[in-house]
PDB file of C-alpha atoms in Angstrom:
ATOM      1  CA  MET A 159     147.539 -42.705  54.520  1.00 41.00           C
ATOM      2  CA  ALA A 160     150.370 -42.845  57.032  1.00 42.00           C
ATOM      3  CA  ARG A 161     150.624 -40.025  59.509  1.00 46.00           C
ATOM      4  CA  ILE A 162     153.891 -38.298  58.707  1.00 52.00           C
ATOM      5  CA  SER A 163     155.549 -36.015  61.213  1.00 53.00           C
ATOM      6  CA  ALA A 164     154.611 -32.409  60.581  1.00 51.00           C
ATOM      7  CA  TYR A 165     158.159 -31.274  61.036  1.00 51.00           C
ATOM      8  CA  CYS A 166     159.559 -33.334  58.190  1.00 53.00           C
ATOM      9  CA  PHE A 167     157.173 -31.543  55.865  1.00 52.00           C
ATOM     10  CA  ILE A 168     157.178 -28.195  57.594  1.00 52.00           C
ATOM     11  CA  ILE A 169     160.935 -27.906  57.425  1.00 50.00           C
ATOM     12  CA  ILE A 170     160.251 -27.437  53.745  1.00 41.00           C
ATOM     13  CA  GLY A 171     158.725 -24.125  54.677  1.00 40.00           C
ATOM     14  CA  PHE A 172     160.581 -23.365  57.878  1.00 44.00           C
ATOM     15  CA  SER A 173     163.959 -22.842  56.313  1.00 43.00           C
ATOM     16  CA  MET A 174     163.613 -19.684  54.220  1.00 40.00           C
ATOM     17  CA  PHE A 175     166.665 -17.600  55.043  1.00 41.00           C
ATOM     18  CA  GLN A 176     167.818 -14.184  53.910  1.00 40.00           C
ATOM     19  CA  SER A 177     171.427 -15.263  54.328  1.00 38.00           C
ATOM     20  CA  LEU A 178     173.555 -17.968  55.862  1.00 37.00           C
ATOM     21  CA  LYS A 179     175.193 -15.807  58.477  1.00 42.00           C
ATOM     22  CA  ALA A 180     176.093 -17.443  61.783  1.00 43.00           C
ATOM     23  CA  ASN A 181     172.928 -16.137  63.453  1.00 51.00           C
ATOM     24  CA  VAL A 182     170.732 -17.792  60.777  1.00 53.00           C
ATOM     25  CA  ASP A 183     168.279 -15.054  59.775  1.00 60.00           C
ATOM     26  CA  LEU A 184     164.787 -16.250  58.853  1.00 67.00           C
ATOM     27  CA  GLN A 185     162.605 -14.691  56.145  1.00 72.00           C
ATOM     28  CA  SER A 186     158.814 -14.636  56.231  1.00 81.00           C
ATOM     29  CA  HIS A 187     157.394 -16.347  53.142  1.00 83.00           C
ATOM     30  CA  ARG A 188     154.725 -18.523  51.576  1.00 88.00           C
ATOM     31  CA  ALA A 189     155.750 -21.577  49.516  1.00 87.00           C
ATOM     32  CA  TYR A 190     153.691 -23.784  47.178  1.00 93.00           C
ATOM     33  CA  TYR A 191     154.453 -27.415  46.294  1.00 93.00           C
ATOM     34  CA  THR A 192     153.083 -30.017  43.867  1.00 95.00           C
ATOM     35  CA  ILE A 193     152.872 -33.587  45.198  1.00 94.00           C
ATOM     36  CA  SER A 194     152.934 -36.698  43.009  1.00 94.00           C
ATOM     37  CA  MET A 195     153.731 -40.389  43.188  1.00 92.00           C
ATOM     38  CA  THR A 196     157.113 -41.384  41.881  1.00 87.00           C
ATOM     39  CA  GLY A 197     158.028 -44.894  40.772  1.00 76.00           C
ATOM     40  CA  ARG A 198     155.871 -47.943  41.384  1.00 71.00           C
ATOM     41  CA  PRO A 199     154.321 -48.593  44.811  1.00 66.00           C
ATOM     42  CA  ASP A 200     154.824 -51.736  46.873  1.00 69.00           C
ATOM     43  CA  PRO A 201     153.268 -54.722  44.988  1.00 72.00           C
ATOM     44  CA  GLN A 202     150.887 -55.238  47.903  1.00 73.00           C
ATOM     45  CA  SER A 203     149.614 -51.647  47.717  1.00 77.00           C
ATOM     46  CA  CYS A 204     146.219 -50.896  46.157  1.00 85.00           C
ATOM     47  CA  VAL A 205     147.234 -47.325  45.266  1.00 87.00           C
ATOM     48  CA  SER A 206     147.725 -46.681  41.547  1.00 88.00           C
ATOM     49  CA  ASP A 207     148.479 -42.939  41.647  1.00 91.00           C
ATOM     50  CA  VAL A 208     148.723 -39.938  43.982  1.00 93.00           C
ATOM     51  CA  ARG A 209     148.312 -36.233  43.167  1.00 95.00           C
ATOM     52  CA  GLY A 210     148.204 -33.236  45.492  1.00 96.00           C
ATOM     53  CA  THR A 211     149.383 -29.805  46.603  1.00 96.00           C
ATOM     54  CA  MET A 212     150.855 -28.195  49.696  1.00 93.00           C
ATOM     55  CA  MET A 213     151.083 -24.583  50.897  1.00 93.00           C
ATOM     56  CA  VAL A 214     153.292 -23.453  53.779  1.00 88.00           C
ATOM     57  CA  GLU A 215     153.274 -19.957  55.268  1.00 88.00           C
ATOM     58  CA  PHE A 216     156.039 -18.946  57.661  1.00 82.00           C
ATOM     59  CA  ASN A 217     155.629 -15.523  59.262  1.00 86.00           C
ATOM     60  CA  LYS A 218     157.388 -13.391  61.878  1.00 86.00           C
ATOM     61  CA  VAL A 219     155.028 -12.069  64.551  1.00 89.00           C
ATOM     62  CA  CYS A 220     155.499 -10.388  67.906  1.00 87.00           C
ATOM     63  CA  ASN A 221     157.974 -12.406  70.013  1.00 89.00           C
ATOM     64  CA  GLY A 222     157.881 -15.444  67.771  1.00 91.00           C
ATOM     65  CA  TRP A 223     157.003 -17.182  64.517  1.00 90.00           C
ATOM     66  CA  THR A 224     153.776 -18.673  63.160  1.00 92.00           C
ATOM     67  CA  VAL A 225     153.541 -21.463  60.650  1.00 89.00           C
ATOM     68  CA  GLN A 226     150.479 -22.492  58.675  1.00 91.00           C
ATOM     69  CA  GLN A 227     150.378 -25.475  56.384  1.00 92.00           C
ATOM     70  CA  LEU A 228     147.587 -26.958  54.302  1.00 94.00           C
ATOM     71  CA  SER A 229     148.107 -29.997  52.124  1.00 93.00           C
ATOM     72  CA  GLN A 230     145.695 -32.202  50.227  1.00 94.00           C
ATOM     73  CA  VAL A 231     146.230 -35.326  48.174  1.00 94.00           C
ATOM     74  CA  TRP A 232     144.025 -37.572  46.084  1.00 95.00           C
ATOM     75  CA  ARG A 233     144.927 -41.275  46.289  1.00 92.00           C
ATOM     76  CA  TYR A 234     143.625 -43.271  43.326  1.00 93.00           C
ATOM     77  CA  GLN A 235     142.934 -46.941  44.064  1.00 89.00           C
ATOM     78  CA  ASP A 236     143.148 -49.930  41.727  1.00 88.00           C
ATOM     79  CA  ASP A 237     139.396 -50.496  42.102  1.00 91.00           C
ATOM     80  CA  GLY A 238     138.639 -47.028  40.700  1.00 91.00           C
ATOM     81  CA  SER A 239     137.861 -45.347  44.034  1.00 95.00           C
ATOM     82  CA  VAL A 240     139.549 -42.104  45.130  1.00 96.00           C
ATOM     83  CA  GLU A 241     140.559 -41.147  48.683  1.00 94.00           C
ATOM     84  CA  HIS A 242     140.856 -37.418  49.425  1.00 96.00           C
ATOM     85  CA  VAL A 243     143.124 -36.547  52.372  1.00 94.00           C
ATOM     86  CA  ARG A 244     143.413 -32.992  53.758  1.00 95.00           C
ATOM     87  CA  TRP A 245     145.971 -32.141  56.417  1.00 94.00           C
ATOM     88  CA  GLY A 246     146.422 -28.842  58.266  1.00 95.00           C
ATOM     89  CA  TYR A 247     148.964 -27.613  60.774  1.00 94.00           C
ATOM     90  CA  VAL A 248     149.178 -24.284  62.638  1.00 95.00           C
ATOM     91  CA  THR A 249     151.853 -23.424  65.222  1.00 95.00           C
ATOM     92  CA  TRP A 250     153.369 -20.541  67.130  1.00 96.00           C
ATOM     93  CA  GLU A 251     156.870 -20.765  68.591  1.00 95.00           C
ATOM     94  CA  ALA A 252     158.486 -18.182  70.867  1.00 95.00           C
ATOM     95  CA  ASP A 253     161.717 -16.597  69.668  1.00 91.00           C
ATOM     96  CA  ASP A 254     163.595 -17.940  72.701  1.00 91.00           C
ATOM     97  CA  GLY A 255     162.141 -21.434  72.398  1.00 91.00           C
ATOM     98  CA  SER A 256     160.338 -21.182  75.725  1.00 94.00           C
ATOM     99  CA  ARG A 257     156.785 -21.812  74.434  1.00 96.00           C
ATOM    100  CA  PHE A 258     155.130 -23.652  71.584  1.00 97.00           C
ATOM    101  CA  LYS A 259     151.446 -23.850  70.564  1.00 97.00           C
ATOM    102  CA  PHE A 260     150.200 -26.417  68.052  1.00 97.00           C
ATOM    103  CA  ASN A 261     147.035 -27.425  66.223  1.00 96.00           C
ATOM    104  CA  THR A 262     146.942 -30.344  63.765  1.00 95.00           C
ATOM    105  CA  PHE A 263     144.008 -31.816  61.862  1.00 95.00           C
ATOM    106  CA  ARG A 264     143.545 -34.511  59.228  1.00 94.00           C
ATOM    107  CA  LYS A 265     140.428 -35.282  57.201  1.00 96.00           C
ATOM    108  CA  THR A 266     139.762 -38.250  54.962  1.00 94.00           C
ATOM    109  CA  ASN A 267     136.928 -37.756  52.478  1.00 96.00           C
ATOM    110  CA  ASP A 268     135.775 -34.765  54.574  1.00 94.00           C
ATOM    111  CA  GLU A 269     135.595 -36.853  57.763  1.00 97.00           C
ATOM    112  CA  LEU A 270     137.722 -35.548  60.645  1.00 96.00           C
ATOM    113  CA  VAL A 271     140.016 -38.393  61.701  1.00 95.00           C
ATOM    114  CA  GLU A 272     142.658 -36.501  63.672  1.00 94.00           C
ATOM    115  CA  ASP A 273     142.511 -33.322  65.770  1.00 96.00           C
ATOM    116  CA  ILE A 274     145.501 -32.582  68.012  1.00 96.00           C
ATOM    117  CA  ARG A 275     145.822 -29.351  70.000  1.00 97.00           C
ATOM    118  CA  GLY A 276     147.908 -28.171  72.915  1.00 97.00           C
ATOM    119  CA  THR A 277     150.779 -26.112  74.273  1.00 97.00           C
ATOM    120  CA  ALA A 278     154.324 -26.807  75.368  1.00 97.00           C
ATOM    121  CA  SER A 279     156.492 -24.768  77.715  1.00 96.00           C
ATOM    122  CA  ARG A 280     160.104 -24.968  78.815  1.00 93.00           C
ATOM    123  CA  MET A 281     161.245 -24.119  82.343  1.00 89.00           C
ATOM    124  CA  GLY A 282     164.966 -24.686  82.700  1.00 87.00           C
ATOM    125  CA  LYS A 283     165.717 -28.289  81.725  1.00 87.00           C
ATOM    126  CA  LEU A 284     162.063 -29.353  81.994  1.00 92.00           C
ATOM    127  CA  THR A 285     159.768 -29.215  78.949  1.00 95.00           C
ATOM    128  CA  GLN A 286     156.090 -29.973  79.554  1.00 96.00           C
ATOM    129  CA  VAL A 287     153.427 -30.585  76.914  1.00 97.00           C
ATOM    130  CA  VAL A 288     149.766 -30.112  77.795  1.00 97.00           C
ATOM    131  CA  TYR A 289     147.402 -31.703  75.266  1.00 97.00           C
ATOM    132  CA  LYS A 290     143.884 -30.275  75.035  1.00 96.00           C
ATOM    133  CA  ASN A 291     142.712 -32.609  72.273  1.00 96.00           C
ATOM    134  CA  PRO A 292     141.998 -35.439  71.472  1.00 95.00           C
ATOM    135  CA  GLU A 293     142.218 -35.953  75.234  1.00 95.00           C
ATOM    136  CA  GLN A 294     143.575 -33.864  78.073  1.00 96.00           C
ATOM    137  CA  LYS A 295     146.922 -35.157  79.263  1.00 95.00           C
ATOM    138  CA  THR A 296     150.395 -33.955  80.199  1.00 95.00           C
ATOM    139  CA  VAL A 297     153.643 -35.282  78.718  1.00 94.00           C
ATOM    140  CA  HIS A 298     157.204 -34.451  79.757  1.00 95.00           C
ATOM    141  CA  LEU A 299     159.778 -34.323  76.972  1.00 94.00           C
ATOM    142  CA  PRO A 300     163.334 -35.645  77.249  1.00 92.00           C
ATOM    143  CA  GLU A 301     165.940 -33.128  78.352  1.00 91.00           C
ATOM    144  CA  GLY A 302     167.331 -31.240  75.354  1.00 91.00           C
ATOM    145  CA  ALA A 303     164.253 -31.717  73.155  1.00 93.00           C
ATOM    146  CA  LEU A 304     163.878 -28.944  70.577  1.00 93.00           C
ATOM    147  CA  PHE A 305     160.908 -27.243  68.950  1.00 94.00           C
ATOM    148  CA  PRO A 306     160.996 -27.075  65.117  1.00 90.00           C
ATOM    149  CA  ILE A 307     162.461 -23.588  64.611  1.00 85.00           C
ATOM    150  CA  GLN A 308     165.214 -24.278  67.130  1.00 88.00           C
ATOM    151  CA  HIS A 309     166.036 -27.475  65.275  1.00 89.00           C
ATOM    152  CA  THR A 310     166.048 -25.740  61.901  1.00 82.00           C
ATOM    153  CA  LYS A 311     168.451 -23.054  63.073  1.00 80.00           C
ATOM    154  CA  GLY A 312     170.760 -25.699  64.505  1.00 86.00           C
ATOM    155  CA  LEU A 313     170.650 -27.706  61.301  1.00 86.00           C
ATOM    156  CA  LEU A 314     171.571 -24.725  59.130  1.00 81.00           C
ATOM    157  CA  LYS A 315     174.467 -23.859  61.423  1.00 84.00           C
ATOM    158  CA  ALA A 316     175.679 -27.459  61.211  1.00 88.00           C
ATOM    159  CA  LEU A 317     175.556 -27.310  57.409  1.00 84.00           C
ATOM    160  CA  GLN A 318     177.492 -24.049  57.414  1.00 80.00           C
ATOM    161  CA  GLY A 319     180.113 -25.696  59.618  1.00 86.00           C
ATOM    162  CA  GLY A 320     180.568 -28.608  57.213  1.00 86.00           C
ATOM    163  CA  GLU A 321     179.026 -31.216  59.528  1.00 90.00           C
ATOM    164  CA  HIS A 322     177.424 -34.334  58.064  1.00 92.00           C
ATOM    165  CA  MET A 323     175.324 -35.642  60.977  1.00 93.00           C
ATOM    166  CA  PHE A 324     172.826 -33.844  63.212  1.00 92.00           C
ATOM    167  CA  PRO A 325     170.905 -36.146  65.628  1.00 93.00           C
ATOM    168  CA  ARG A 326     168.334 -34.379  67.815  1.00 93.00           C
ATOM    169  CA  VAL A 327     165.056 -34.988  69.672  1.00 94.00           C
ATOM    170  CA  VAL A 328     162.273 -32.780  68.246  1.00 94.00           C
ATOM    171  CA  PHE A 329     158.688 -32.063  69.312  1.00 94.00           C
ATOM    172  CA  ASP A 330     156.429 -30.661  66.568  1.00 93.00           C
ATOM    173  CA  GLY A 331     152.920 -31.216  67.959  1.00 93.00           C
ATOM    174  CA  SER A 332     151.728 -33.558  65.199  1.00 90.00           C
ATOM    175  CA  SER A 333     151.441 -36.636  67.400  1.00 88.00           C
ATOM    176  CA  VAL A 334     149.947 -37.545  70.777  1.00 89.00           C
ATOM    177  CA  ASP A 335     153.049 -39.655  71.400  1.00 86.00           C
ATOM    178  CA  GLY A 336     155.293 -36.688  72.194  1.00 88.00           C
ATOM    179  CA  ALA A 337     158.697 -36.096  70.651  1.00 92.00           C
ATOM    180  CA  SER A 338     160.588 -37.994  67.950  1.00 91.00           C
ATOM    181  CA  GLU A 339     164.262 -38.665  67.439  1.00 92.00           C
ATOM    182  CA  ILE A 340     165.383 -37.228  64.100  1.00 92.00           C
ATOM    183  CA  ASN A 341     168.768 -38.316  62.776  1.00 92.00           C
ATOM    184  CA  THR A 342     169.824 -36.007  59.958  1.00 92.00           C
ATOM    185  CA  PHE A 343     172.525 -36.903  57.432  1.00 94.00           C
ATOM    186  CA  MET A 344     173.828 -34.071  55.236  1.00 91.00           C
ATOM    187  CA  GLY A 345     175.735 -34.535  51.993  1.00 90.00           C
ATOM    188  CA  THR A 346     178.193 -32.235  50.266  1.00 87.00           C
ATOM    189  CA  LYS A 347     176.773 -29.153  48.564  1.00 84.00           C
ATOM    190  CA  LYS A 348     175.917 -29.783  44.914  1.00 83.00           C
ATOM    191  CA  ILE A 349     175.996 -27.341  42.027  1.00 75.00           C
ATOM    192  CA  VAL A 350     173.079 -27.232  39.593  1.00 68.00           C
ATOM    193  CA  ALA A 351     174.347 -26.997  36.017  1.00 55.00           C
ATOM    194  CA  GLY A 352     172.526 -26.013  32.863  1.00 49.00           C
ATOM    195  CA  ASN A 353     168.947 -24.814  32.501  1.00 46.00           C
ATOM    196  CA  PRO A 354     166.262 -25.493  35.102  1.00 49.00           C
ATOM    197  CA  THR A 355     163.781 -28.268  34.387  1.00 49.00           C
ATOM    198  CA  VAL A 356     160.180 -27.549  33.516  1.00 45.00           C
ATOM    199  CA  GLU A 357     159.274 -28.232  37.139  1.00 50.00           C
ATOM    200  CA  ASP A 358     161.953 -25.878  38.456  1.00 58.00           C
ATOM    201  CA  ASN A 359     160.489 -22.598  37.206  1.00 59.00           C
ATOM    202  CA  HIS A 360     160.724 -20.688  40.489  1.00 61.00           C
ATOM    203  CA  GLN A 361     163.215 -17.906  41.231  1.00 63.00           C
ATOM    204  CA  PHE A 362     165.605 -20.240  43.102  1.00 65.00           C
ATOM    205  CA  ALA A 363     165.760 -23.006  40.486  1.00 67.00           C
ATOM    206  CA  ASN A 364     169.459 -22.670  39.614  1.00 72.00           C
ATOM    207  CA  GLN A 365     170.872 -22.355  43.109  1.00 75.00           C
ATOM    208  CA  PRO A 366     173.193 -25.022  44.559  1.00 79.00           C
ATOM    209  CA  PHE A 367     171.775 -27.287  47.272  1.00 85.00           C
ATOM    210  CA  TRP A 368     172.592 -29.784  50.013  1.00 86.00           C
ATOM    211  CA  PRO A 369     171.167 -33.334  49.850  1.00 91.00           C
ATOM    212  CA  VAL A 370     169.684 -34.046  53.300  1.00 92.00           C
ATOM    213  CA  ARG A 371     168.232 -37.275  54.695  1.00 93.00           C
ATOM    214  CA  PHE A 372     165.982 -37.351  57.784  1.00 91.00           C
ATOM    215  CA  ALA A 373     165.455 -40.689  59.581  1.00 90.00           C
ATOM    216  CA  VAL A 374     162.678 -40.481  62.185  1.00 89.00           C
ATOM    217  CA  TYR A 375     162.446 -42.803  65.202  1.00 89.00           C
ATOM    218  CA  GLY A 376     160.113 -43.039  68.154  1.00 86.00           C
ATOM    219  CA  ILE A 377     161.616 -42.123  71.533  1.00 84.00           C
ATOM    220  CA  GLY A 378     162.989 -45.164  73.341  1.00 75.00           C
ATOM    221  CA  GLU A 379     162.465 -47.542  70.423  1.00 72.00           C
ATOM    222  CA  THR A 380     165.151 -50.134  69.765  1.00 70.00           C
ATOM    223  CA  ALA A 381     164.162 -51.013  66.188  1.00 71.00           C
ATOM    224  CA  TYR A 382     166.980 -50.688  63.663  1.00 76.00           C
ATOM    225  CA  GLU A 383     164.704 -49.357  60.927  1.00 81.00           C
ATOM    226  CA  PRO A 384     163.250 -45.831  61.347  1.00 85.00           C
ATOM    227  CA  LEU A 385     159.530 -45.125  61.307  1.00 83.00           C
ATOM    228  CA  TYR A 386     160.102 -43.377  58.008  1.00 83.00           C
ATOM    229  CA  VAL A 387     162.758 -41.558  56.000  1.00 87.00           C
ATOM    230  CA  THR A 388     162.514 -38.383  53.940  1.00 90.00           C
ATOM    231  CA  ARG A 389     165.139 -37.164  51.509  1.00 91.00           C
ATOM    232  CA  GLN A 390     165.288 -33.493  50.637  1.00 90.00           C
ATOM    233  CA  GLU A 391     167.248 -31.019  48.539  1.00 88.00           C
ATOM    234  CA  LEU A 392     167.993 -27.993  50.716  1.00 82.00           C
ATOM    235  CA  LEU A 393     168.913 -24.842  48.787  1.00 78.00           C
ATOM    236  CA  THR A 394     171.682 -22.603  50.082  1.00 70.00           C
ATOM    237  CA  ASN A 395     169.074 -19.978  50.989  1.00 65.00           C
ATOM    238  CA  GLY A 396     167.381 -22.649  53.099  1.00 67.00           C
ATOM    239  CA  ILE A 397     164.336 -23.512  50.977  1.00 75.00           C
ATOM    240  CA  ILE A 398     163.634 -27.171  50.279  1.00 80.00           C
ATOM    241  CA  LYS A 399     163.686 -27.569  46.502  1.00 85.00           C
ATOM    242  CA  GLN A 400     162.056 -30.991  46.580  1.00 88.00           C
ATOM    243  CA  TYR A 401     161.583 -34.003  48.845  1.00 89.00           C
ATOM    244  CA  GLU A 402     160.718 -37.690  48.708  1.00 91.00           C
ATOM    245  CA  ILE A 403     159.044 -39.817  51.372  1.00 87.00           C
ATOM    246  CA  VAL A 404     157.588 -43.349  51.469  1.00 79.00           C
ATOM    247  CA  ASP A 405     154.339 -43.868  53.381  1.00 71.00           C
ATOM    248  CA  SER A 406     153.199 -47.033  55.168  1.00 64.00           C
ATOM    249  CA  ASP A 407     151.571 -48.366  51.968  1.00 69.00           C
ATOM    250  CA  GLY A 408     154.936 -48.363  50.211  1.00 75.00           C
ATOM    251  CA  VAL A 409     153.957 -45.343  48.113  1.00 82.00           C
ATOM    252  CA  LYS A 410     156.824 -42.956  47.348  1.00 88.00           C
ATOM    253  CA  LEU A 411     155.678 -39.333  47.259  1.00 91.00           C
ATOM    254  CA  ARG A 412     157.602 -36.488  45.685  1.00 92.00           C
ATOM    255  CA  GLY A 413     157.017 -32.815  46.515  1.00 92.00           C
ATOM    256  CA  VAL A 414     158.394 -30.172  44.144  1.00 91.00           C
ATOM    257  CA  LEU A 415     158.637 -26.453  44.888  1.00 90.00           C
ATOM    258  CA  GLU A 416     156.585 -24.482  42.356  1.00 90.00           C
ATOM    259  CA  ARG A 417     156.805 -20.887  43.614  1.00 88.00           C
ATOM    260  CA  VAL A 418     157.688 -18.758  46.631  1.00 87.00           C
ATOM    261  CA  GLU A 419     156.179 -15.473  47.802  1.00 88.00           C
ATOM    262  CA  LEU A 420     158.335 -13.380  50.145  1.00 81.00           C
ATOM    263  CA  LEU A 421     156.267 -11.705  52.865  1.00 82.00           C
ATOM    264  CA  ASN A 422     156.821  -8.463  54.741  1.00 75.00           C
ATOM    265  CA  GLY A 423     157.763  -9.983  58.087  1.00 57.00           C
ATOM    266  CA  ASN A 424     161.404  -9.491  59.010  1.00 52.00           C
ATOM    267  CA  GLY A 425     163.394 -12.483  60.146  1.00 48.00           C
ATOM    268  CA  SER A 426     165.741 -12.731  63.082  1.00 44.00           C
TER     269      SER A 426
END
């Protein structure tokens, strides 16, 4: 299964807001998603179906925010075999964006295939990442690179201001390659009419939303096509209602919000 940037999934959980005031208040919460394959995969793909779940917890702690995510999917092959992929992500980000700690793992059929850990710190215009695993190394990020919460706050402010493009460099700790360039395209707010679908049985099902498209590129790459694209429906309270993404096997995955639990942490 293709490694997909943590941020493009985590933003699903990052963006729970009490209101859309200019200071973009964040609300601690836990969100649950159901993952499935939508449409037919690439003809060259051996995957016949995909099913899975994802949980994201976003919590206010002293001087910052923690995020925990655990997702697992079962990929059913044409030959009858099943591949089980588990992916976890834990981070802490300082309120002022000065420090960021990250821990990412991925298992395939219970075998650990990816384990990335480290810290990042910002001193003036310089942002330095120190990886502890899978190997010890230091990476310097481009000037202006953002951590995920900083990027989320900026995105919501851009939406409030009626903007339709939001290109930024983001470091989320899910790759040993450093930061990624994320070009975000935001559509006009849409109004949901009628009754919610069977899938939309959560408390935010009837709220209006923004259609948002994230195109992710590697830093310094000149290729016209992005590494991958994810399309999302961003509710006016900031929660992602659903998303779609295509992995490297040509399989289109759809994640649908099932329920949200508001936690006691207070946003800011």
